[in-house]
Amino acid sequence: MALIFDIKRFAVNDGPGIRTTIFLKGCPLHCVWCHNPEGIDAKPVKLYTRKKCIGCKSCVDACPQHNLTLTPDGIKDSGRCILCGRCTDECPTLALQMAGKEWAMDDLMTVMEKERQVMEESGGGVTVCGGEPLMHADYLVTLLTELRRRGFHVTVDTTLYASQSTVTRVMPLTDLFLIDLKTMDSERHQRLTGVPNRQILDNIRYVSEQGTRYWIRIPLIKGVNADDDGIRRAAQFLKGLPTPPEVVNILPYHDIGKGKHERMGTHYNPEGIDMGEPDEATLNRIISLFGNMGLNAKVGG
Ligand code: SF4
Ligand code: SF4
């Protein structure tokens, strides 16, 4: 059983049409810019939003571990938390929230069915992302099988950092892969994400050999991977694949993960890597570079 930490309705950037996106918890990568750091740990994670807290102490009183204290700076955690969730259940303002819970398949499908009409009329469907969904191969296969049985268009948003046997299991149940490509430089990839990129590149080639539909998504970050040489290497790699990607989505950097780290009590970009949003000239140049190689690249998506 994988935990789900969010379900996003009316998602328009997670594949074709309007989609419902299911976020599975747990990821083997630790990208410094991660937009969903609450999804990295496979266990539940507590988030605290200071400005929503009214100081009622319901959480303090509910905690069986006597872990929480109300201070002038808000609720403080003493490190004895067993993630039982009682404090978040009692919080009247959602200042304290728990990311990650088990969903019975029937309940999950009830949510998906509610969105069926809007998804189908827009040419959309269901997207499963994370975290890294391939980290939960058995659960993912069960989930995708059920979605396909019900006739939903199914997209899997993945890093492809997984064994080829896992990709082989998931591929026939997937209509479209959205695959992240961060950088072609394995050393840099290791420094920025915690893992090398060899397995990812091999799996991209494997998916392209099998003829499964896929889009590539490149988070473009000034100071990290927005240099022409690196982008040219990525374009050459993609162009040389047996079946190039249908689309290359260029996703300009933003620091949405920062606020989530604050709510989790953890540090965003602890090594202080210089990261920034690419300017319009850079974006235009990179789109042209892909276009000149015969690849269909666009900003966003
Ligand atoms: S999750 Fe449970 S143990 Fe942790 S702080 Fe909340 S009530 Fe206490
Ligand atoms: S229950 Fe919620 S609002 Fe009340 S003190 Fe705790 S975190 Fe703040």
PDB file of C-alpha atoms in Angstrom, residues 6-295:
ATOM      1  CA  ASP A   6      -2.539  14.879  -2.533  1.00  0.00           C
ATOM      2  CA  ILE A   7      -5.228  14.540  -5.163  1.00  0.00           C
ATOM      3  CA  LYS A   8      -5.387  17.484  -7.551  1.00  0.00           C
ATOM      4  CA  ARG A   9      -8.568  18.019  -9.566  1.00  0.00           C
ATOM      5  CA  PHE A  10      -8.764  20.071 -12.770  1.00  0.00           C
ATOM      6  CA  ALA A  11      -5.027  19.712 -13.373  1.00  0.00           C
ATOM      7  CA  VAL A  12      -4.086  21.204 -16.750  1.00  0.00           C
ATOM      8  CA  ASN A  13      -0.303  20.721 -16.700  1.00  0.00           C
ATOM      9  CA  ASP A  14      -0.063  17.000 -16.016  1.00  0.00           C
ATOM     10  CA  GLY A  15      -0.673  15.597 -19.499  1.00  0.00           C
ATOM     11  CA  PRO A  16      -3.338  16.121 -22.169  1.00  0.00           C
ATOM     12  CA  GLY A  17      -6.730  17.669 -21.323  1.00  0.00           C
ATOM     13  CA  ILE A  18      -8.081  18.213 -17.844  1.00  0.00           C
ATOM     14  CA  ARG A  19      -6.799  15.599 -15.432  1.00  0.00           C
ATOM     15  CA  THR A  20      -7.086  14.335 -11.895  1.00  0.00           C
ATOM     16  CA  THR A  21      -3.618  13.815 -10.455  1.00  0.00           C
ATOM     17  CA  ILE A  22      -2.853  11.329  -7.702  1.00  0.00           C
ATOM     18  CA  PHE A  23       0.362  11.992  -5.759  1.00  0.00           C
ATOM     19  CA  LEU A  24       2.051   8.899  -4.286  1.00  0.00           C
ATOM     20  CA  LYS A  25       4.408   9.412  -1.404  1.00  0.00           C
ATOM     21  CA  GLY A  26       8.084   8.418  -1.493  1.00  0.00           C
ATOM     22  CA  CYS A  27      10.896   9.261  -3.904  1.00  0.00           C
ATOM     23  CA  PRO A  28      14.458   7.920  -4.251  1.00  0.00           C
ATOM     24  CA  LEU A  29      15.624  11.319  -5.532  1.00  0.00           C
ATOM     25  CA  HIS A  30      16.144  14.467  -3.460  1.00  0.00           C
ATOM     26  CA  CYS A  31      16.153  17.275  -6.025  1.00  0.00           C
ATOM     27  CA  VAL A  32      17.269  20.501  -4.378  1.00  0.00           C
ATOM     28  CA  TRP A  33      14.477  22.455  -6.097  1.00  0.00           C
ATOM     29  CA  CYS A  34      11.751  19.834  -5.379  1.00  0.00           C
ATOM     30  CA  HIS A  35       8.266  21.392  -5.560  1.00  0.00           C
ATOM     31  CA  ASN A  36       6.738  18.698  -3.371  1.00  0.00           C
ATOM     32  CA  PRO A  37       9.263  17.974  -0.616  1.00  0.00           C
ATOM     33  CA  GLU A  38       6.437  16.606   1.530  1.00  0.00           C
ATOM     34  CA  GLY A  39       6.281  13.756  -0.998  1.00  0.00           C
ATOM     35  CA  ILE A  40       9.907  12.606  -0.688  1.00  0.00           C
ATOM     36  CA  ASP A  41       9.623  10.563   2.504  1.00  0.00           C
ATOM     37  CA  ALA A  42       7.441   7.466   2.059  1.00  0.00           C
ATOM     38  CA  LYS A  43       6.099   7.988   5.601  1.00  0.00           C
ATOM     39  CA  PRO A  44       3.523  10.662   6.554  1.00  0.00           C
ATOM     40  CA  VAL A  45       4.896  14.161   7.181  1.00  0.00           C
ATOM     41  CA  LYS A  46       3.443  16.848   9.478  1.00  0.00           C
ATOM     42  CA  LEU A  47       3.176  20.419   8.150  1.00  0.00           C
ATOM     43  CA  TYR A  48       2.570  23.487  10.287  1.00  0.00           C
ATOM     44  CA  THR A  49       1.410  26.856   8.960  1.00  0.00           C
ATOM     45  CA  ARG A  50       2.154  29.497  11.593  1.00  0.00           C
ATOM     46  CA  LYS A  51      -0.188  32.149  10.190  1.00  0.00           C
ATOM     47  CA  LYS A  52      -3.189  29.806  10.355  1.00  0.00           C
ATOM     48  CA  CYS A  53      -2.582  28.904  14.013  1.00  0.00           C
ATOM     49  CA  ILE A  54      -4.971  30.522  16.508  1.00  0.00           C
ATOM     50  CA  GLY A  55      -3.144  29.159  19.574  1.00  0.00           C
ATOM     51  CA  CYS A  56      -6.091  27.068  20.806  1.00  0.00           C
ATOM     52  CA  LYS A  57      -3.789  24.255  22.052  1.00  0.00           C
ATOM     53  CA  SER A  58      -6.143  21.522  20.851  1.00  0.00           C
ATOM     54  CA  CYS A  59      -3.149  19.814  19.248  1.00  0.00           C
ATOM     55  CA  VAL A  60      -1.081  20.047  22.443  1.00  0.00           C
ATOM     56  CA  ASP A  61      -3.862  18.449  24.488  1.00  0.00           C
ATOM     57  CA  ALA A  62      -4.499  15.717  21.901  1.00  0.00           C
ATOM     58  CA  CYS A  63      -0.913  14.495  21.625  1.00  0.00           C
ATOM     59  CA  PRO A  64      -0.387  11.178  23.485  1.00  0.00           C
ATOM     60  CA  GLN A  65       3.382  11.699  23.340  1.00  0.00           C
ATOM     61  CA  HIS A  66       3.319  15.173  24.977  1.00  0.00           C
ATOM     62  CA  ASN A  67       5.354  16.179  21.973  1.00  0.00           C
ATOM     63  CA  LEU A  68       3.879  19.607  21.239  1.00  0.00           C
ATOM     64  CA  THR A  69       4.258  22.922  23.080  1.00  0.00           C
ATOM     65  CA  LEU A  70       2.638  26.269  22.374  1.00  0.00           C
ATOM     66  CA  THR A  71       5.317  28.989  22.425  1.00  0.00           C
ATOM     67  CA  PRO A  72       5.240  32.692  21.454  1.00  0.00           C
ATOM     68  CA  ASP A  73       6.596  31.523  18.070  1.00  0.00           C
ATOM     69  CA  GLY A  74       3.847  28.965  17.577  1.00  0.00           C
ATOM     70  CA  ILE A  75       3.703  25.211  18.045  1.00  0.00           C
ATOM     71  CA  LYS A  76       7.033  23.503  18.678  1.00  0.00           C
ATOM     72  CA  ASP A  77       7.777  19.821  18.187  1.00  0.00           C
ATOM     73  CA  SER A  78      10.023  18.023  20.709  1.00  0.00           C
ATOM     74  CA  GLY A  79      11.015  15.143  18.456  1.00  0.00           C
ATOM     75  CA  ARG A  80       8.851  12.473  20.118  1.00  0.00           C
ATOM     76  CA  CYS A  81       6.264  12.345  17.348  1.00  0.00           C
ATOM     77  CA  ILE A  82       4.991   8.907  16.306  1.00  0.00           C
ATOM     78  CA  LEU A  83       2.896  10.339  13.445  1.00  0.00           C
ATOM     79  CA  CYS A  84      -0.392   9.173  14.943  1.00  0.00           C
ATOM     80  CA  GLY A  85      -2.216  12.155  13.426  1.00  0.00           C
ATOM     81  CA  ARG A  86      -4.321  13.049  16.480  1.00  0.00           C
ATOM     82  CA  CYS A  87      -3.057  16.633  16.563  1.00  0.00           C
ATOM     83  CA  THR A  88      -3.919  17.219  12.917  1.00  0.00           C
ATOM     84  CA  ASP A  89      -7.354  15.664  13.411  1.00  0.00           C
ATOM     85  CA  GLU A  90      -8.055  18.119  16.245  1.00  0.00           C
ATOM     86  CA  CYS A  91      -6.687  21.282  14.638  1.00  0.00           C
ATOM     87  CA  PRO A  92      -9.701  23.468  13.745  1.00  0.00           C
ATOM     88  CA  THR A  93      -7.913  25.727  11.262  1.00  0.00           C
ATOM     89  CA  LEU A  94      -5.764  23.229   9.331  1.00  0.00           C
ATOM     90  CA  ALA A  95      -2.666  24.952  10.692  1.00  0.00           C
ATOM     91  CA  LEU A  96      -1.409  21.432  11.362  1.00  0.00           C
ATOM     92  CA  GLN A  97      -1.830  18.963   8.557  1.00  0.00           C
ATOM     93  CA  MET A  98      -0.572  15.475   7.810  1.00  0.00           C
ATOM     94  CA  ALA A  99       0.639  14.738   4.293  1.00  0.00           C
ATOM     95  CA  GLY A 100       0.207  11.092   3.399  1.00  0.00           C
ATOM     96  CA  LYS A 101      -2.590   8.645   4.080  1.00  0.00           C
ATOM     97  CA  GLU A 102      -3.798   5.290   2.881  1.00  0.00           C
ATOM     98  CA  TRP A 103      -6.779   5.292   0.542  1.00  0.00           C
ATOM     99  CA  ALA A 104      -9.025   2.287  -0.014  1.00  0.00           C
ATOM    100  CA  MET A 105      -9.219   1.639  -3.755  1.00  0.00           C
ATOM    101  CA  ASP A 106     -13.025   2.026  -3.774  1.00  0.00           C
ATOM    102  CA  ASP A 107     -12.804   5.456  -2.134  1.00  0.00           C
ATOM    103  CA  LEU A 108     -10.125   6.557  -4.556  1.00  0.00           C
ATOM    104  CA  MET A 109     -12.170   5.407  -7.529  1.00  0.00           C
ATOM    105  CA  THR A 110     -15.218   7.250  -6.198  1.00  0.00           C
ATOM    106  CA  VAL A 111     -13.190  10.473  -6.398  1.00  0.00           C
ATOM    107  CA  MET A 112     -12.007   9.615  -9.926  1.00  0.00           C
ATOM    108  CA  GLU A 113     -15.530   8.787 -11.117  1.00  0.00           C
ATOM    109  CA  LYS A 114     -16.796  12.172  -9.893  1.00  0.00           C
ATOM    110  CA  GLU A 115     -14.392  13.820 -12.336  1.00  0.00           C
ATOM    111  CA  ARG A 116     -15.028  11.429 -15.224  1.00  0.00           C
ATOM    112  CA  GLN A 117     -17.203  13.728 -17.312  1.00  0.00           C
ATOM    113  CA  VAL A 118     -14.870  16.731 -17.210  1.00  0.00           C
ATOM    114  CA  MET A 119     -11.857  14.517 -17.879  1.00  0.00           C
ATOM    115  CA  GLU A 120     -13.437  12.734 -20.838  1.00  0.00           C
ATOM    116  CA  GLU A 121     -14.940  15.839 -22.447  1.00  0.00           C
ATOM    117  CA  SER A 122     -11.538  17.554 -22.373  1.00  0.00           C
ATOM    118  CA  GLY A 123      -9.558  14.574 -23.671  1.00  0.00           C
ATOM    119  CA  GLY A 124      -7.930  14.217 -20.268  1.00  0.00           C
ATOM    120  CA  GLY A 125      -7.736  11.442 -17.695  1.00  0.00           C
ATOM    121  CA  VAL A 126      -5.875  10.441 -14.579  1.00  0.00           C
ATOM    122  CA  THR A 127      -2.199  11.171 -13.925  1.00  0.00           C
ATOM    123  CA  VAL A 128      -0.247   9.297 -11.271  1.00  0.00           C
ATOM    124  CA  CYS A 129       2.817  11.122  -9.996  1.00  0.00           C
ATOM    125  CA  GLY A 130       4.748  11.518  -6.773  1.00  0.00           C
ATOM    126  CA  GLY A 131       7.174  11.404  -5.236  1.00  0.00           C
ATOM    127  CA  GLU A 132       8.151   8.661  -7.627  1.00  0.00           C
ATOM    128  CA  PRO A 133       5.262   6.326  -8.485  1.00  0.00           C
ATOM    129  CA  LEU A 134       7.579   3.583  -9.773  1.00  0.00           C
ATOM    130  CA  MET A 135       8.919   3.245  -6.234  1.00  0.00           C
ATOM    131  CA  HIS A 136       5.660   1.428  -5.416  1.00  0.00           C
ATOM    132  CA  ALA A 137       5.577  -1.016  -8.326  1.00  0.00           C
ATOM    133  CA  ASP A 138       3.045  -3.495  -6.887  1.00  0.00           C
ATOM    134  CA  TYR A 139       0.621  -0.807  -5.760  1.00  0.00           C
ATOM    135  CA  LEU A 140       1.069   1.145  -8.981  1.00  0.00           C
ATOM    136  CA  VAL A 141       0.273  -1.906 -11.112  1.00  0.00           C
ATOM    137  CA  THR A 142      -2.899  -2.499  -9.073  1.00  0.00           C
ATOM    138  CA  LEU A 143      -3.922   1.157  -9.344  1.00  0.00           C
ATOM    139  CA  LEU A 144      -3.243   1.435 -13.082  1.00  0.00           C
ATOM    140  CA  THR A 145      -5.043  -1.847 -13.762  1.00  0.00           C
ATOM    141  CA  GLU A 146      -8.138  -0.545 -11.995  1.00  0.00           C
ATOM    142  CA  LEU A 147      -8.012   2.813 -13.786  1.00  0.00           C
ATOM    143  CA  ARG A 148      -7.632   1.100 -17.156  1.00  0.00           C
ATOM    144  CA  ARG A 149     -10.448  -1.331 -16.361  1.00  0.00           C
ATOM    145  CA  ARG A 150     -12.666   1.684 -15.856  1.00  0.00           C
ATOM    146  CA  GLY A 151     -11.593   3.172 -19.164  1.00  0.00           C
ATOM    147  CA  PHE A 152      -9.616   6.172 -17.901  1.00  0.00           C
ATOM    148  CA  HIS A 153      -6.746   7.551 -19.957  1.00  0.00           C
ATOM    149  CA  VAL A 154      -3.716   6.959 -17.737  1.00  0.00           C
ATOM    150  CA  THR A 155      -0.536   9.027 -17.561  1.00  0.00           C
ATOM    151  CA  VAL A 156       2.408   8.253 -15.282  1.00  0.00           C
ATOM    152  CA  ASP A 157       4.652  11.177 -14.335  1.00  0.00           C
ATOM    153  CA  THR A 158       8.029   9.670 -13.416  1.00  0.00           C
ATOM    154  CA  THR A 159      11.772  10.137 -13.108  1.00  0.00           C
ATOM    155  CA  LEU A 160      12.224   6.575 -14.506  1.00  0.00           C
ATOM    156  CA  TYR A 161      14.738   5.973 -11.729  1.00  0.00           C
ATOM    157  CA  ALA A 162      13.696   2.335 -11.418  1.00  0.00           C
ATOM    158  CA  SER A 163      14.708  -1.103 -12.636  1.00  0.00           C
ATOM    159  CA  GLN A 164      13.910  -1.984 -16.226  1.00  0.00           C
ATOM    160  CA  SER A 165      11.712  -4.840 -14.973  1.00  0.00           C
ATOM    161  CA  THR A 166       9.542  -2.306 -13.116  1.00  0.00           C
ATOM    162  CA  VAL A 167       9.252  -0.150 -16.238  1.00  0.00           C
ATOM    163  CA  THR A 168       8.297  -3.290 -18.177  1.00  0.00           C
ATOM    164  CA  ARG A 169       5.483  -4.059 -15.732  1.00  0.00           C
ATOM    165  CA  VAL A 170       4.078  -0.532 -15.781  1.00  0.00           C
ATOM    166  CA  MET A 171       4.428   0.200 -19.507  1.00  0.00           C
ATOM    167  CA  PRO A 172       1.488  -1.850 -20.849  1.00  0.00           C
ATOM    168  CA  LEU A 173      -0.819  -0.184 -18.317  1.00  0.00           C
ATOM    169  CA  THR A 174       0.260   3.360 -19.247  1.00  0.00           C
ATOM    170  CA  ASP A 175      -1.086   5.442 -22.137  1.00  0.00           C
ATOM    171  CA  LEU A 176       1.519   8.169 -21.756  1.00  0.00           C
ATOM    172  CA  PHE A 177       4.665   8.720 -19.704  1.00  0.00           C
ATOM    173  CA  LEU A 178       5.756  12.174 -18.565  1.00  0.00           C
ATOM    174  CA  ILE A 179       9.483  11.716 -17.937  1.00  0.00           C
ATOM    175  CA  ASP A 180      11.759  14.155 -16.128  1.00  0.00           C
ATOM    176  CA  LEU A 181      15.166  14.849 -17.603  1.00  0.00           C
ATOM    177  CA  LYS A 182      17.173  17.096 -15.286  1.00  0.00           C
ATOM    178  CA  THR A 183      20.677  17.081 -16.762  1.00  0.00           C
ATOM    179  CA  MET A 184      22.807  14.884 -19.039  1.00  0.00           C
ATOM    180  CA  ASP A 185      25.830  15.342 -16.773  1.00  0.00           C
ATOM    181  CA  SER A 186      25.751  12.404 -14.355  1.00  0.00           C
ATOM    182  CA  GLU A 187      28.036  14.008 -11.768  1.00  0.00           C
ATOM    183  CA  ARG A 188      25.892  17.118 -11.704  1.00  0.00           C
ATOM    184  CA  HIS A 189      22.769  14.944 -11.578  1.00  0.00           C
ATOM    185  CA  GLN A 190      24.168  13.155  -8.547  1.00  0.00           C
ATOM    186  CA  ARG A 191      24.926  16.432  -6.784  1.00  0.00           C
ATOM    187  CA  LEU A 192      21.498  17.948  -7.487  1.00  0.00           C
ATOM    188  CA  THR A 193      19.254  14.924  -7.038  1.00  0.00           C
ATOM    189  CA  GLY A 194      21.259  12.443  -4.965  1.00  0.00           C
ATOM    190  CA  VAL A 195      21.428   9.793  -7.717  1.00  0.00           C
ATOM    191  CA  PRO A 196      23.323   9.353 -11.025  1.00  0.00           C
ATOM    192  CA  ASN A 197      21.416   9.521 -14.311  1.00  0.00           C
ATOM    193  CA  ARG A 198      22.612   6.359 -16.141  1.00  0.00           C
ATOM    194  CA  GLN A 199      19.570   4.264 -15.230  1.00  0.00           C
ATOM    195  CA  ILE A 200      17.210   7.107 -16.152  1.00  0.00           C
ATOM    196  CA  LEU A 201      18.775   7.605 -19.583  1.00  0.00           C
ATOM    197  CA  ASP A 202      18.762   3.846 -20.226  1.00  0.00           C
ATOM    198  CA  ASN A 203      15.080   3.670 -19.300  1.00  0.00           C
ATOM    199  CA  ILE A 204      14.194   6.623 -21.530  1.00  0.00           C
ATOM    200  CA  ARG A 205      15.855   4.771 -24.407  1.00  0.00           C
ATOM    201  CA  TYR A 206      14.007   1.592 -23.435  1.00  0.00           C
ATOM    202  CA  VAL A 207      10.606   3.363 -23.387  1.00  0.00           C
ATOM    203  CA  SER A 208      11.345   4.962 -26.746  1.00  0.00           C
ATOM    204  CA  GLU A 209      12.328   1.562 -28.229  1.00  0.00           C
ATOM    205  CA  GLN A 210       9.044   0.021 -27.127  1.00  0.00           C
ATOM    206  CA  GLY A 211       6.985   2.693 -28.882  1.00  0.00           C
ATOM    207  CA  THR A 212       5.150   3.825 -25.740  1.00  0.00           C
ATOM    208  CA  ARG A 213       3.999   7.447 -25.980  1.00  0.00           C
ATOM    209  CA  TYR A 214       6.100   9.789 -23.847  1.00  0.00           C
ATOM    210  CA  TRP A 215       6.749  13.453 -23.224  1.00  0.00           C
ATOM    211  CA  ILE A 216       9.970  14.785 -21.706  1.00  0.00           C
ATOM    212  CA  ARG A 217       9.892  17.457 -19.007  1.00  0.00           C
ATOM    213  CA  ILE A 218      12.980  19.537 -18.272  1.00  0.00           C
ATOM    214  CA  PRO A 219      12.955  21.760 -15.185  1.00  0.00           C
ATOM    215  CA  LEU A 220      15.016  24.685 -16.441  1.00  0.00           C
ATOM    216  CA  ILE A 221      17.057  26.347 -13.713  1.00  0.00           C
ATOM    217  CA  LYS A 222      19.448  29.236 -14.186  1.00  0.00           C
ATOM    218  CA  GLY A 223      22.793  28.348 -12.622  1.00  0.00           C
ATOM    219  CA  VAL A 224      22.021  24.626 -12.776  1.00  0.00           C
ATOM    220  CA  ASN A 225      21.070  23.362 -16.235  1.00  0.00           C
ATOM    221  CA  ALA A 226      20.106  26.329 -18.417  1.00  0.00           C
ATOM    222  CA  ASP A 227      23.437  26.435 -20.260  1.00  0.00           C
ATOM    223  CA  ASP A 228      23.439  25.923 -24.038  1.00  0.00           C
ATOM    224  CA  ASP A 229      25.956  23.049 -23.967  1.00  0.00           C
ATOM    225  CA  GLY A 230      23.922  21.002 -21.511  1.00  0.00           C
ATOM    226  CA  ILE A 231      20.691  21.670 -23.364  1.00  0.00           C
ATOM    227  CA  ARG A 232      22.314  20.785 -26.682  1.00  0.00           C
ATOM    228  CA  ARG A 233      23.446  17.448 -25.232  1.00  0.00           C
ATOM    229  CA  ALA A 234      19.904  16.749 -24.042  1.00  0.00           C
ATOM    230  CA  ALA A 235      18.467  17.636 -27.456  1.00  0.00           C
ATOM    231  CA  GLN A 236      21.015  15.415 -29.230  1.00  0.00           C
ATOM    232  CA  PHE A 237      20.215  12.520 -26.914  1.00  0.00           C
ATOM    233  CA  LEU A 238      16.460  12.875 -27.455  1.00  0.00           C
ATOM    234  CA  LYS A 239      16.784  13.345 -31.199  1.00  0.00           C
ATOM    235  CA  GLY A 240      18.912  10.184 -31.443  1.00  0.00           C
ATOM    236  CA  LEU A 241      16.349   7.939 -29.732  1.00  0.00           C
ATOM    237  CA  PRO A 242      14.462   5.312 -31.765  1.00  0.00           C
ATOM    238  CA  THR A 243      11.243   7.309 -31.193  1.00  0.00           C
ATOM    239  CA  PRO A 244      11.849  10.905 -30.087  1.00  0.00           C
ATOM    240  CA  PRO A 245       9.445  12.365 -27.494  1.00  0.00           C
ATOM    241  CA  GLU A 246       6.165  13.794 -28.752  1.00  0.00           C
ATOM    242  CA  VAL A 247       6.746  16.951 -26.749  1.00  0.00           C
ATOM    243  CA  VAL A 248       9.547  18.477 -24.668  1.00  0.00           C
ATOM    244  CA  ASN A 249       8.069  20.605 -21.885  1.00  0.00           C
ATOM    245  CA  ILE A 250      10.457  23.248 -20.570  1.00  0.00           C
ATOM    246  CA  LEU A 251       9.435  24.053 -17.004  1.00  0.00           C
ATOM    247  CA  PRO A 252      11.014  27.277 -15.708  1.00  0.00           C
ATOM    248  CA  TYR A 253      12.256  27.130 -12.121  1.00  0.00           C
ATOM    249  CA  HIS A 254      10.271  28.528  -9.249  1.00  0.00           C
ATOM    250  CA  ASP A 255      10.839  28.108  -5.530  1.00  0.00           C
ATOM    251  CA  ILE A 256       7.426  26.800  -4.490  1.00  0.00           C
ATOM    252  CA  GLY A 257       9.153  24.108  -2.414  1.00  0.00           C
ATOM    253  CA  LYS A 258      10.616  26.731  -0.097  1.00  0.00           C
ATOM    254  CA  GLY A 259       7.368  27.471   1.749  1.00  0.00           C
ATOM    255  CA  LYS A 260       6.680  23.760   2.146  1.00  0.00           C
ATOM    256  CA  HIS A 261      10.096  23.212   3.734  1.00  0.00           C
ATOM    257  CA  GLU A 262       9.289  26.007   6.193  1.00  0.00           C
ATOM    258  CA  ARG A 263       6.010  24.274   7.070  1.00  0.00           C
ATOM    259  CA  MET A 264       7.840  20.955   7.522  1.00  0.00           C
ATOM    260  CA  GLY A 265      10.578  22.535   9.650  1.00  0.00           C
ATOM    261  CA  THR A 266      13.264  21.480   7.161  1.00  0.00           C
ATOM    262  CA  HIS A 267      15.717  23.453   5.013  1.00  0.00           C
ATOM    263  CA  TYR A 268      15.286  24.333   1.358  1.00  0.00           C
ATOM    264  CA  ASN A 269      18.481  24.053  -0.701  1.00  0.00           C
ATOM    265  CA  PRO A 270      20.728  23.501   2.359  1.00  0.00           C
ATOM    266  CA  GLU A 271      23.944  23.697   0.315  1.00  0.00           C
ATOM    267  CA  GLY A 272      22.979  27.125  -0.988  1.00  0.00           C
ATOM    268  CA  ILE A 273      23.200  26.169  -4.669  1.00  0.00           C
ATOM    269  CA  ASP A 274      22.666  29.291  -6.775  1.00  0.00           C
ATOM    270  CA  MET A 275      19.342  28.706  -8.554  1.00  0.00           C
ATOM    271  CA  GLY A 276      17.197  31.154 -10.467  1.00  0.00           C
ATOM    272  CA  GLU A 277      14.416  31.562 -12.968  1.00  0.00           C
ATOM    273  CA  PRO A 278      15.645  31.615 -16.580  1.00  0.00           C
ATOM    274  CA  ASP A 279      14.903  34.878 -18.414  1.00  0.00           C
ATOM    275  CA  GLU A 280      12.761  35.078 -21.515  1.00  0.00           C
ATOM    276  CA  ALA A 281      15.747  35.335 -23.871  1.00  0.00           C
ATOM    277  CA  THR A 282      17.137  32.058 -22.483  1.00  0.00           C
ATOM    278  CA  LEU A 283      13.774  30.343 -22.832  1.00  0.00           C
ATOM    279  CA  ASN A 284      13.392  31.520 -26.433  1.00  0.00           C
ATOM    280  CA  ARG A 285      16.925  30.403 -27.271  1.00  0.00           C
ATOM    281  CA  ILE A 286      16.353  26.955 -25.793  1.00  0.00           C
ATOM    282  CA  ILE A 287      13.024  26.476 -27.552  1.00  0.00           C
ATOM    283  CA  SER A 288      14.730  27.396 -30.851  1.00  0.00           C
ATOM    284  CA  LEU A 289      17.593  25.036 -30.106  1.00  0.00           C
ATOM    285  CA  PHE A 290      15.164  22.124 -29.711  1.00  0.00           C
ATOM    286  CA  GLY A 291      13.169  23.305 -32.739  1.00  0.00           C
ATOM    287  CA  ASN A 292      16.300  23.377 -34.901  1.00  0.00           C
ATOM    288  CA  MET A 293      16.885  19.742 -33.966  1.00  0.00           C
ATOM    289  CA  GLY A 294      13.371  18.852 -35.098  1.00  0.00           C
ATOM    290  CA  LEU A 295      11.981  18.469 -31.569  1.00  0.00           C
TER     291      LEU A 295
END
